[in-house]
PDB file of C-alpha atoms and ligand atoms in Angstrom:
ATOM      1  CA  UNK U1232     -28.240  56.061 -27.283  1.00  0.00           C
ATOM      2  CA  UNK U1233     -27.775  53.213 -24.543  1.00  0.00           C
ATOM      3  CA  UNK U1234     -30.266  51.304 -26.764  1.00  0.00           C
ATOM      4  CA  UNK U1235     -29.244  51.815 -29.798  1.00  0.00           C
ATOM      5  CA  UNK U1236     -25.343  50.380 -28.747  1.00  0.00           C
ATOM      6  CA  UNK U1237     -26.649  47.657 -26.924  1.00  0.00           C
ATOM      7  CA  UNK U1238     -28.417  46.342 -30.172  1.00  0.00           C
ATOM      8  CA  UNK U1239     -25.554  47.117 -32.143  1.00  0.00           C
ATOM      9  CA  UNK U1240     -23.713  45.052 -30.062  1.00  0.00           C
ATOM     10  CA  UNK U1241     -26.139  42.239 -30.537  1.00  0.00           C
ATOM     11  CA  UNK U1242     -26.215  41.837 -33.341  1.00  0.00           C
ATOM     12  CA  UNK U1243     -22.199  42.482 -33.784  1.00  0.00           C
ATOM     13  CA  UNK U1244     -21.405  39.362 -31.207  1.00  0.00           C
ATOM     14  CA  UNK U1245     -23.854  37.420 -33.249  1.00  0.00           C
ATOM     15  CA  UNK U1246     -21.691  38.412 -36.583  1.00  0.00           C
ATOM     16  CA  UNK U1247     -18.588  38.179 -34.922  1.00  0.00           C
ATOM     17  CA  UNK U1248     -19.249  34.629 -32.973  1.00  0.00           C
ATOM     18  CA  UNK U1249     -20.637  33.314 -36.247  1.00  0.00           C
ATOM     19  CA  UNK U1250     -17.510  33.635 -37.632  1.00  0.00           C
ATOM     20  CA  UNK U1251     -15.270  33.000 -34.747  1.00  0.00           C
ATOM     21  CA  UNK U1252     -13.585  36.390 -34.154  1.00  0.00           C
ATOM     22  CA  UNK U1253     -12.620  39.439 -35.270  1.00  0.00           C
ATOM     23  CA  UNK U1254     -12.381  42.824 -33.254  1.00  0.00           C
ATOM     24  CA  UNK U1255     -14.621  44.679 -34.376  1.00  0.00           C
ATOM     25  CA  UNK U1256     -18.309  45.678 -35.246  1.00  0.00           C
ATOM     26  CA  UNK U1257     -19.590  47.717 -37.861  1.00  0.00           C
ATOM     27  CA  UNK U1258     -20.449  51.227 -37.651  1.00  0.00           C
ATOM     28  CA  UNK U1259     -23.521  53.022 -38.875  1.00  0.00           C
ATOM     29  CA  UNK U1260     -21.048  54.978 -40.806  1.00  0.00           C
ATOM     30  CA  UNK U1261     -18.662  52.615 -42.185  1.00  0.00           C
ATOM     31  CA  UNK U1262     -15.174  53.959 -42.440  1.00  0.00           C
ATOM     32  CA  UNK U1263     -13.217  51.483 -43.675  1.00  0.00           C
ATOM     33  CA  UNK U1264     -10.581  51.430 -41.308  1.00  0.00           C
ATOM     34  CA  UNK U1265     -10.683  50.789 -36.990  1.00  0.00           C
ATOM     35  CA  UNK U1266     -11.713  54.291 -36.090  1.00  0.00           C
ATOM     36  CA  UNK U1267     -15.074  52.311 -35.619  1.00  0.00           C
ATOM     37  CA  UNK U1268     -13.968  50.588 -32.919  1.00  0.00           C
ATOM     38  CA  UNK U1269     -16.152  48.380 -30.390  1.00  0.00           C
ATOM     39  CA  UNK U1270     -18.372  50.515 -28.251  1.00  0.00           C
ATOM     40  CA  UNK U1271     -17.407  51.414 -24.729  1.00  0.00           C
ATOM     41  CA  UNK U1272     -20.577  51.248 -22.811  1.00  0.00           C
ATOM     42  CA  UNK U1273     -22.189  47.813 -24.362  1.00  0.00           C
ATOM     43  CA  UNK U1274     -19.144  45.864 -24.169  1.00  0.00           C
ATOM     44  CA  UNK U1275     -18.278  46.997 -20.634  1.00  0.00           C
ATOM     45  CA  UNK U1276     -21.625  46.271 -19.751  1.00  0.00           C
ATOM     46  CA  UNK U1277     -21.703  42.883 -21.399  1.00  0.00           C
ATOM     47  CA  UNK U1278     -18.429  41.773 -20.193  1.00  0.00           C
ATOM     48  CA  UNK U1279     -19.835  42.641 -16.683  1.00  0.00           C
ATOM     49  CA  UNK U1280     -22.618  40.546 -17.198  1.00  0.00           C
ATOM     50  CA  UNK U1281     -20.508  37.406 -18.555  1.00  0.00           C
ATOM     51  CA  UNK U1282     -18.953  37.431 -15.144  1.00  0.00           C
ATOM     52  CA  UNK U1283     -15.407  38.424 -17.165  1.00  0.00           C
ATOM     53  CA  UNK U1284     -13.246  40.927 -17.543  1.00  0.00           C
ATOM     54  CA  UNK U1285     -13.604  42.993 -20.527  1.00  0.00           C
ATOM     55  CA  UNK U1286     -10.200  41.577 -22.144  1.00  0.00           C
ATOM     56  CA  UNK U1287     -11.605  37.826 -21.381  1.00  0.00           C
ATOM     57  CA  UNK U1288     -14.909  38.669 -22.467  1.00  0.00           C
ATOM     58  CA  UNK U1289     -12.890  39.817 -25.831  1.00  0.00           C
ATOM     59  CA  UNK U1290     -10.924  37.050 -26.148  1.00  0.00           C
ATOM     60  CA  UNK U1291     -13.415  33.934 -25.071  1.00  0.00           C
ATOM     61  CA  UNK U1292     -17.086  35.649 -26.275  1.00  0.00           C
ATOM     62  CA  UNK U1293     -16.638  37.639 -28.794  1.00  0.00           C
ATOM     63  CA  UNK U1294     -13.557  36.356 -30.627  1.00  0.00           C
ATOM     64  CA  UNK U1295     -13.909  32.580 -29.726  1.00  0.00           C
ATOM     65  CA  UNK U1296     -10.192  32.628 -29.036  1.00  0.00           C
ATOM     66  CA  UNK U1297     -10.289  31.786 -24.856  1.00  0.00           C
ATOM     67  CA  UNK U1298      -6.595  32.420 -23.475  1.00  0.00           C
ATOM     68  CA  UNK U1299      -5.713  34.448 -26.937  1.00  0.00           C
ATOM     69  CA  UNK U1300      -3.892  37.465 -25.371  1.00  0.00           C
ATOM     70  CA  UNK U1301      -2.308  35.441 -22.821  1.00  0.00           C
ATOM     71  CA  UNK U1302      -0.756  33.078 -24.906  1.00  0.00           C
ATOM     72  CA  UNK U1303       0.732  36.421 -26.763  1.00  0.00           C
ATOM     73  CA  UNK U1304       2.289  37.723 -24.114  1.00  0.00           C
ATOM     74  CA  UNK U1305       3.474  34.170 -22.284  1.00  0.00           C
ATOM     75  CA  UNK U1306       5.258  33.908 -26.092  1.00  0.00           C
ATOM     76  CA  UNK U1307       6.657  37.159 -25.579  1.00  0.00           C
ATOM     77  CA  UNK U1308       7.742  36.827 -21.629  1.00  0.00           C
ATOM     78  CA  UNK U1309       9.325  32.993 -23.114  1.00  0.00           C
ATOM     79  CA  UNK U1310      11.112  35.655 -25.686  1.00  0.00           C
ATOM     80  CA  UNK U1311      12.979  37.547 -22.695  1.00  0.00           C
ATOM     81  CA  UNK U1312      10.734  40.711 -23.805  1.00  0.00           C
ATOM     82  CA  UNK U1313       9.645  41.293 -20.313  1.00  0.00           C
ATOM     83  CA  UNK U1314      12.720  39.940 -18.537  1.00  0.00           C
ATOM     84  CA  UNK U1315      14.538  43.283 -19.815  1.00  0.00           C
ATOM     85  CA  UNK U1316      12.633  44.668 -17.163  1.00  0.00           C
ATOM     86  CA  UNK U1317      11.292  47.761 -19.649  1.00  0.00           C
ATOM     87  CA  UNK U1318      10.675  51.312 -17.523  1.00  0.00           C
ATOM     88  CA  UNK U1319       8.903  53.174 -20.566  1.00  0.00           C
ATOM     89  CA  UNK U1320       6.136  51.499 -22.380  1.00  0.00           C
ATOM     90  CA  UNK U1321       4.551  52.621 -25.047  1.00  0.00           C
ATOM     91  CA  UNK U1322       1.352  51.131 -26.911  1.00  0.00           C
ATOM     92  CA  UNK U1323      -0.467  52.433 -30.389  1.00  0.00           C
ATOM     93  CA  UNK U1324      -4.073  51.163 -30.290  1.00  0.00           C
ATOM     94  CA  UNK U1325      -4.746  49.158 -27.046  1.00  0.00           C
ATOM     95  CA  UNK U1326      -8.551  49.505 -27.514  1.00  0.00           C
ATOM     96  CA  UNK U1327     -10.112  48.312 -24.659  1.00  0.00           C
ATOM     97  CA  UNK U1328      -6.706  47.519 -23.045  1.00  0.00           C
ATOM     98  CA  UNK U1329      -6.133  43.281 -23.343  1.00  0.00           C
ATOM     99  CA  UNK U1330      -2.544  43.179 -24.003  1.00  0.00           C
ATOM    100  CA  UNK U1331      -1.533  46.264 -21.480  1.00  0.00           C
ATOM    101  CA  UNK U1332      -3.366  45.006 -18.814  1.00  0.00           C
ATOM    102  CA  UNK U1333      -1.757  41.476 -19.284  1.00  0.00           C
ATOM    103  CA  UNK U1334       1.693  43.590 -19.868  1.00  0.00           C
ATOM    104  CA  UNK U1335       1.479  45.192 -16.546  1.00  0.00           C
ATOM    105  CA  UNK U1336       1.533  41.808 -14.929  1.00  0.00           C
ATOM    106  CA  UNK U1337       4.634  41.039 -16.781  1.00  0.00           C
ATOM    107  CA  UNK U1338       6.497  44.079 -15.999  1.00  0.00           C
ATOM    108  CA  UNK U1339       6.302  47.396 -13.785  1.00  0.00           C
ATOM    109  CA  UNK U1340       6.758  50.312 -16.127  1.00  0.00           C
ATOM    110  CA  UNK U1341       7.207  53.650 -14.930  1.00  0.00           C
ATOM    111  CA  UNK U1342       5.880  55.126 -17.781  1.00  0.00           C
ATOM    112  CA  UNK U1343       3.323  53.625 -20.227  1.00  0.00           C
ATOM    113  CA  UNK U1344       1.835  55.876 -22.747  1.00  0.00           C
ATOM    114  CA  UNK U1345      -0.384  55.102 -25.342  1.00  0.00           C
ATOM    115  CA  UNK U1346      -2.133  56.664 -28.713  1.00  0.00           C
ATOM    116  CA  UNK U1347      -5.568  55.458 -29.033  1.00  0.00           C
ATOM    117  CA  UNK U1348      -8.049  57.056 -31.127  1.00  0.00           C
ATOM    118  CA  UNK U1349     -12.008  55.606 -29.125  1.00  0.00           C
ATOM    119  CA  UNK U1350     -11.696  58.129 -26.815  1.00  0.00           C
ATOM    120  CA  UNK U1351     -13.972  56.314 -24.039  1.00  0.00           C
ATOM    121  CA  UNK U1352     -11.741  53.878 -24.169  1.00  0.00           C
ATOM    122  CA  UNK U1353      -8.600  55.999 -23.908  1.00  0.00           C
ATOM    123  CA  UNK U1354     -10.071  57.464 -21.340  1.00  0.00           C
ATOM    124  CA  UNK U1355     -10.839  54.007 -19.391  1.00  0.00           C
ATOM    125  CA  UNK U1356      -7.225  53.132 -19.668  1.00  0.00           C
ATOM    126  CA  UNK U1357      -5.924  56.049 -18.315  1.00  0.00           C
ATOM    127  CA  UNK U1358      -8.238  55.600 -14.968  1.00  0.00           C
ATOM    128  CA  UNK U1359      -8.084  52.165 -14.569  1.00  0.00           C
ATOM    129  CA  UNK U1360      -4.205  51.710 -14.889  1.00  0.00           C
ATOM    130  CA  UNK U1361      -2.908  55.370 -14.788  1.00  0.00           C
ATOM    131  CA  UNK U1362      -1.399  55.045 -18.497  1.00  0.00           C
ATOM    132  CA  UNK U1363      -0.749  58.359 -20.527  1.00  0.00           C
ATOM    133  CA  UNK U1364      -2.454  59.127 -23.352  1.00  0.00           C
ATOM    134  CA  UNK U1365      -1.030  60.801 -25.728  1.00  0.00           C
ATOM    135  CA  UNK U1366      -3.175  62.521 -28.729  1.00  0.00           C
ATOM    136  CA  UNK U1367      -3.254  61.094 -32.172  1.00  0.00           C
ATOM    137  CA  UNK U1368      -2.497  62.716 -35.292  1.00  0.00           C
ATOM    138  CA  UNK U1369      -2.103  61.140 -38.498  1.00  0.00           C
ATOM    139  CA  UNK U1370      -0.079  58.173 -38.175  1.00  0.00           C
ATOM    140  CA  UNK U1371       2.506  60.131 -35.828  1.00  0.00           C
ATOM    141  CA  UNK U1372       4.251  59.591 -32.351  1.00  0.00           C
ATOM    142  CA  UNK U1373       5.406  63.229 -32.307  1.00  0.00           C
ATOM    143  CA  UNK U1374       4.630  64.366 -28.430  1.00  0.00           C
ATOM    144  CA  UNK U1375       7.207  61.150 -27.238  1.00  0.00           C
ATOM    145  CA  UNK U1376      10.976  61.799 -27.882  1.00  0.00           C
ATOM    146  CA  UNK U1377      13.528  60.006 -29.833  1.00  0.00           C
ATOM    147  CA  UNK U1378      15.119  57.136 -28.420  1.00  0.00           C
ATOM    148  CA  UNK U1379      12.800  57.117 -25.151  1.00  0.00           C
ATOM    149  CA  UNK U1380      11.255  53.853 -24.857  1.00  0.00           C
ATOM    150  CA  UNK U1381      12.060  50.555 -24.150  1.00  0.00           C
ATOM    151  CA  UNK U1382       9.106  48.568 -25.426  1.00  0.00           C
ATOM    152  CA  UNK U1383       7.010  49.991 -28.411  1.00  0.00           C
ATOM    153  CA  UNK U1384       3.953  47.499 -29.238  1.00  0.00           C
ATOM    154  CA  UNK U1385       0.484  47.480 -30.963  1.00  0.00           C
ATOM    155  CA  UNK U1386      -1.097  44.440 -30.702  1.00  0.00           C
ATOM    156  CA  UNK U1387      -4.083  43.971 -33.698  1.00  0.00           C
ATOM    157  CA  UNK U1388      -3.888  47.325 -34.739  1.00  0.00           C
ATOM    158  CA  UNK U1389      -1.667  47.107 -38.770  1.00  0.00           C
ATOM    159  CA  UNK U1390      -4.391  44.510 -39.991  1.00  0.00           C
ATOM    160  CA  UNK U1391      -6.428  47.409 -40.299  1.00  0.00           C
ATOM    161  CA  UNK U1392      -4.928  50.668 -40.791  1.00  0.00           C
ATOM    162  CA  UNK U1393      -3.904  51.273 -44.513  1.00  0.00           C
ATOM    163  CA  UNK U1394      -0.372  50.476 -45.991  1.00  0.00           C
ATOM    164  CA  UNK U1395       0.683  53.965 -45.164  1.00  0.00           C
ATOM    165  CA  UNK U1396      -0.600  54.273 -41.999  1.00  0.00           C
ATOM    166  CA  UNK U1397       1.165  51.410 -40.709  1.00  0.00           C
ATOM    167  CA  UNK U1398       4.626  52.042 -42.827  1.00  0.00           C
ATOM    168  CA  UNK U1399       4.263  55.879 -41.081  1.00  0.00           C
ATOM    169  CA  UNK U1400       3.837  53.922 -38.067  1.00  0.00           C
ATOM    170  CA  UNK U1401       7.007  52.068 -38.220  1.00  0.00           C
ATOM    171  CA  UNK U1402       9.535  54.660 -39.209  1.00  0.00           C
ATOM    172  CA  UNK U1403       7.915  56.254 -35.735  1.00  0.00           C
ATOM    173  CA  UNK U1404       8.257  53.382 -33.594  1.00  0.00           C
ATOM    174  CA  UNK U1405      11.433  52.828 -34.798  1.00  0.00           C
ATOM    175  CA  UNK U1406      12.507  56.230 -33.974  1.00  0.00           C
ATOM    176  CA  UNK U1407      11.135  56.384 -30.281  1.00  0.00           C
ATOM    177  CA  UNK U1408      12.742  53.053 -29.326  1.00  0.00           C
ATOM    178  CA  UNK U1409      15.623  53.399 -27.294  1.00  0.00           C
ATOM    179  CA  UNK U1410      18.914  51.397 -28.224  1.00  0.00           C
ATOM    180  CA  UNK U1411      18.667  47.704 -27.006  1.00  0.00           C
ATOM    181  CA  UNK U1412      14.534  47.923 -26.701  1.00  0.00           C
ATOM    182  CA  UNK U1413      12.314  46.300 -28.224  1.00  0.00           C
ATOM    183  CA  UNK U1414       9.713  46.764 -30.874  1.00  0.00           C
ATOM    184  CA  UNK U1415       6.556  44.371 -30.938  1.00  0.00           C
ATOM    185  CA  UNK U1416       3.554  43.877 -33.209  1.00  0.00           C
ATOM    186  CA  UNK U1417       1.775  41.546 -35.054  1.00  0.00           C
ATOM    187  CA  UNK U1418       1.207  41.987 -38.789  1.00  0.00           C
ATOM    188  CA  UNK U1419      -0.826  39.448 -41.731  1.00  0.00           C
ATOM    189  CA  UNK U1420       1.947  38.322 -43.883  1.00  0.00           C
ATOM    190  CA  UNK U1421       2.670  35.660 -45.949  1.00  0.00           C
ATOM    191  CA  UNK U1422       3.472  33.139 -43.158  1.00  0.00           C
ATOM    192  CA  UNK U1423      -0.400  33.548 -42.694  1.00  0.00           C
ATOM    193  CA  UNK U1424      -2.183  33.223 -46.039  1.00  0.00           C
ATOM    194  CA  UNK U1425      -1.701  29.876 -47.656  1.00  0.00           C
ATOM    195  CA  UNK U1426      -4.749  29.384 -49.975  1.00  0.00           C
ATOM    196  CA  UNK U1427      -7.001  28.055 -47.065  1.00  0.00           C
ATOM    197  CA  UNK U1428      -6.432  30.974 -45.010  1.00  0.00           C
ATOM    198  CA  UNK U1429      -7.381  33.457 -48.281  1.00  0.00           C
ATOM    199  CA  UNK U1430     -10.089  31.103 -49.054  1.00  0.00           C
ATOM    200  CA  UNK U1431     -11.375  31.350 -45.309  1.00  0.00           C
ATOM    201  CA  UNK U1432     -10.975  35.060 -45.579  1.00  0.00           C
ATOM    202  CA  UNK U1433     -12.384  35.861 -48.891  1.00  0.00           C
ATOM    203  CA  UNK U1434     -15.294  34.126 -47.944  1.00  0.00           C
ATOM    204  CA  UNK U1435     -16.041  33.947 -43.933  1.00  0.00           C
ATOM    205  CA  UNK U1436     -13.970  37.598 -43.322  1.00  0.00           C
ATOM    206  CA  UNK U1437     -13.547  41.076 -43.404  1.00  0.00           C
ATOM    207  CA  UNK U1438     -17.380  41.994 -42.493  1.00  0.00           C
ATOM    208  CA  UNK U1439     -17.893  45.523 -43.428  1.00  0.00           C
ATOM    209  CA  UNK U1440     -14.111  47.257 -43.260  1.00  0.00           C
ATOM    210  CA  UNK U1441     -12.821  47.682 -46.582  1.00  0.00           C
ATOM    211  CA  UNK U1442      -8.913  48.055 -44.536  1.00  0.00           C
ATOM    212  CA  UNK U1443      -9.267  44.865 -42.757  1.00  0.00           C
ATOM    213  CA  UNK U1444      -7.334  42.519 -42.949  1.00  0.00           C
ATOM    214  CA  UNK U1445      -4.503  44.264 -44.236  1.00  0.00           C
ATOM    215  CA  UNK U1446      -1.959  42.276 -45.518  1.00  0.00           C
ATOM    216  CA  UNK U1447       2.108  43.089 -44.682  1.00  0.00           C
ATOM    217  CA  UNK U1448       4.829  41.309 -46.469  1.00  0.00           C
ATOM    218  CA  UNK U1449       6.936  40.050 -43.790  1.00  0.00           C
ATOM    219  CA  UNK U1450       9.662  40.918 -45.713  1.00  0.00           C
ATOM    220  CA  UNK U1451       9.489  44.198 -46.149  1.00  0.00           C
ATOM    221  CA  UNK U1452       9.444  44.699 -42.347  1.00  0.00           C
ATOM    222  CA  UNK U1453      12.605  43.274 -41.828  1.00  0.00           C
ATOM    223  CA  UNK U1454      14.816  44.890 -44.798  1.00  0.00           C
ATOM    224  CA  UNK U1455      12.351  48.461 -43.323  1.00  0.00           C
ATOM    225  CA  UNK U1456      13.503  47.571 -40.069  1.00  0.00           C
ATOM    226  CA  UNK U1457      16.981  46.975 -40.882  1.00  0.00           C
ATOM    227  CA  UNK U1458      17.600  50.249 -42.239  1.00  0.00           C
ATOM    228  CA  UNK U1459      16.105  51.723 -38.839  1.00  0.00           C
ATOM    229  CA  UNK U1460      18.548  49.660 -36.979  1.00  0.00           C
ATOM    230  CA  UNK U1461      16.287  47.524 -35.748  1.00  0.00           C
ATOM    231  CA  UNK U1462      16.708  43.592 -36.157  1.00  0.00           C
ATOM    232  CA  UNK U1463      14.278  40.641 -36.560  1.00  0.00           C
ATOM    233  CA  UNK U1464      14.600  38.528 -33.017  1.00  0.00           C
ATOM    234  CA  UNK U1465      11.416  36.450 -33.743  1.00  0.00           C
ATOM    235  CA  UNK U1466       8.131  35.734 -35.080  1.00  0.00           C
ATOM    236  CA  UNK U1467       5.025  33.883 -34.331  1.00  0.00           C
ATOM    237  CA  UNK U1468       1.325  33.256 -35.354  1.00  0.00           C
ATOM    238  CA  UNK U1469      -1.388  34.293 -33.472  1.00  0.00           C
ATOM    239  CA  UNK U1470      -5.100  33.566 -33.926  1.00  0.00           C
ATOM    240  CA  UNK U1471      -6.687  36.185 -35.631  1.00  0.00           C
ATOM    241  CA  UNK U1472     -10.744  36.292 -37.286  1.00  0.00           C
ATOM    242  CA  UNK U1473     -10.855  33.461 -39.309  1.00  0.00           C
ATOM    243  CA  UNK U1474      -6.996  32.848 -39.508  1.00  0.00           C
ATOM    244  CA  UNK U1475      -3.557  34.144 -37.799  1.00  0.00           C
ATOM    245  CA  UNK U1476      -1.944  37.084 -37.702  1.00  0.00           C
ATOM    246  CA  UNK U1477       2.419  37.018 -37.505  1.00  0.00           C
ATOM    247  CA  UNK U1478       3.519  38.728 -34.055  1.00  0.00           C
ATOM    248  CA  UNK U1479       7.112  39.800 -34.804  1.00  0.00           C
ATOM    249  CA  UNK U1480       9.816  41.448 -32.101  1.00  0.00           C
ATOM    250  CA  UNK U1481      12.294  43.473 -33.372  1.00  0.00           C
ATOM    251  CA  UNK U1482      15.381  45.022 -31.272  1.00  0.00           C
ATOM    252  CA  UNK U1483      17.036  47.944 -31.728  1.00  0.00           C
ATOM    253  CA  UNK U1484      21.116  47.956 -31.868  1.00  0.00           C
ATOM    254  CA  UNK U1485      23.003  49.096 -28.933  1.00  0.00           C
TER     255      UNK U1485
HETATM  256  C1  SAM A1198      -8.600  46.104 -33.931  1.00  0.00           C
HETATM  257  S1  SAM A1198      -8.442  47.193 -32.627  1.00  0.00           S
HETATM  258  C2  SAM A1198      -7.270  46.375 -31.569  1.00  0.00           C
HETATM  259  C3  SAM A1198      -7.375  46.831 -30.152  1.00  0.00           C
HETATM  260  C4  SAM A1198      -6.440  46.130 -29.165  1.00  0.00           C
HETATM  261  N1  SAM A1198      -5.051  46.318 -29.489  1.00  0.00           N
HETATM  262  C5  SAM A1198      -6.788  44.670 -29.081  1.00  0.00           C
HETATM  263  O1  SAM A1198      -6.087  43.861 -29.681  1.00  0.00           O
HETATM  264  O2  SAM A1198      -7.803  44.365 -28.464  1.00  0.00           O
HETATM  265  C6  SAM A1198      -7.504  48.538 -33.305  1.00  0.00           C
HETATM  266  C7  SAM A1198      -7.304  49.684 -32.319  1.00  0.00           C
HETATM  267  O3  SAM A1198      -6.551  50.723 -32.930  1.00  0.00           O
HETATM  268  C8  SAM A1198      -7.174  51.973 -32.649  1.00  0.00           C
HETATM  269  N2  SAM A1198      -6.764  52.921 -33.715  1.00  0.00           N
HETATM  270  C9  SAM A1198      -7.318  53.135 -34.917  1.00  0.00           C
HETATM  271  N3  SAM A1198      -6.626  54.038 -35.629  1.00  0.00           N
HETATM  272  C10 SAM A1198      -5.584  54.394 -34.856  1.00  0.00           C
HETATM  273  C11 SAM A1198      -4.503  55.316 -35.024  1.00  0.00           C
HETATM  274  N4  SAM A1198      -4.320  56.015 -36.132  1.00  0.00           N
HETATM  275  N5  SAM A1198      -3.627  55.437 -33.998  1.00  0.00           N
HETATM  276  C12 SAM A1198      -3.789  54.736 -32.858  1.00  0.00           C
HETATM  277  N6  SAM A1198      -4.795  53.862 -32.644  1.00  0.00           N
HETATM  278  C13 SAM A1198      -5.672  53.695 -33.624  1.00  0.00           C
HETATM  279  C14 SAM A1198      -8.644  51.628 -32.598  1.00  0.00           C
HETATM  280  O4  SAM A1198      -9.422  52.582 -31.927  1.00  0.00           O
HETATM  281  C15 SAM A1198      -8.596  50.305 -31.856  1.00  0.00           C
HETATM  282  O5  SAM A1198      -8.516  50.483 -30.472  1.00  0.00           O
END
């Protein structure tokens, strides 16, 4: 099995450099969708080898996007997200854990649960930085109460579920956030799919997963949003595969 993943992963960093980033590497039993998502072992073991950690060895190796995740969360921290000093985290897909481990230097929650579905990986977080994990079902938050968290995010995780998966998603993240928190999480819309970027797409992107990328009309996030009391504070682009992806924060009214 060790070999088998390692060449797997070989021949997914070659795919994935060639075309300058994208998450993830295709299963032997293609799914459509991010439940196939990097393997634990190879890229743990590959990272180590780079010298990096494994949300560098994401970021500069296999994406091509050096300083990627950072920059996310320096936008963020520049937004005031971290300044509210949040106590409850929660985070839907953190993979191998980029964006919660650069969270944690931001902030000191005392609670940061997540729903992850690569159970290695869940498992990794939960050791390495003592998160919760909570289990997934369906596209549901159920086990955390309304109105109980300060910061909801998922961080590369709606460009590839399905348009009801991520729309179930919302209503839930909307629910669990507390009033005045804040909800965070990047989405493809229109802001990043002039004809070049479909062009680049259509022909450099999308290797092997029929649900990625998944496009979200910004729009409809904000008028969803609205009605979950829940307003539009920003919006930014963020490198993602052969394009961008739009990180929007949303806070909930006091
Ligand atoms: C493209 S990866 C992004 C991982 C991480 N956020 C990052 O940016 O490196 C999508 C993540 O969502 C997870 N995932 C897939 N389906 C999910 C679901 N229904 N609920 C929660 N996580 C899910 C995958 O296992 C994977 O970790």
């Amino acid at each position: 099995m060790p070999g088998k993943a390692t060449s797997v992963m070989k021949s997914g960093a070659k795919r994935l450099l060639a075309r300058t980033g994208f998450d993830i590497v295709r299963s032997t039993r293609p799914r459509g969708g991010v439940d196939d998502f990097i393997p634990f072992e190879a890229t743990m073991r590959a990272a180590r080898a780079a010298g990096l950690s494994v949300g560098d060895y994401i970021d500069e190796v296999m994406n091509g996007t050096p300083g990627a995740t950072r920059s996310t969360i320096e936008e963020l921290g520049a937004l005031g997200v971290f300044a509210a000093d949040p106590r409850t985290v929660l985070e839907i897909g953190p993979g191998s854990g980029r964006y919660l481990e650069q969270t944690l230097k931001e902030c000191s929650p005392s609670r940061y649960e997540i729903y992850e579905t690569a159970a290695p990986w869940a498992d990794y977080l939960v050791e390495t930085f003592g998160v919760v994990a909570r289990p997934v079902a369906g596209w549901s938050l159920a086990p955390t109460p309304d109105a109980s968290v300060d910061l909801v995010q998922a961080h590369k995780v709606f460009n590839t579920l399905t348009f009801l998966g991520t729309s179930r998603y919302f209503f839930e993240m909307a629910r669990v956030t507390r009033p005045g928190g804040r909800i965070v999480f990047d989405v493809m819309t229109e802001s990043c799919l002039d004809p070049a970027a479909v062009r680049a797409w259509a022909t450099r992107g999308g290797d092997g997963h029929d649900s990625y990328p998944a496009a979200v009309p910004r729009r409809m996030c904000v008028d969803l949003f609205a009605t979950l009391d829940c307003d539009l504070e920003a919006g930014f682009l963020a490198p993602m595969g052969v394009a961008s992806t739009e990180v929007l924060v949303f806070r909930k009214r006091d």
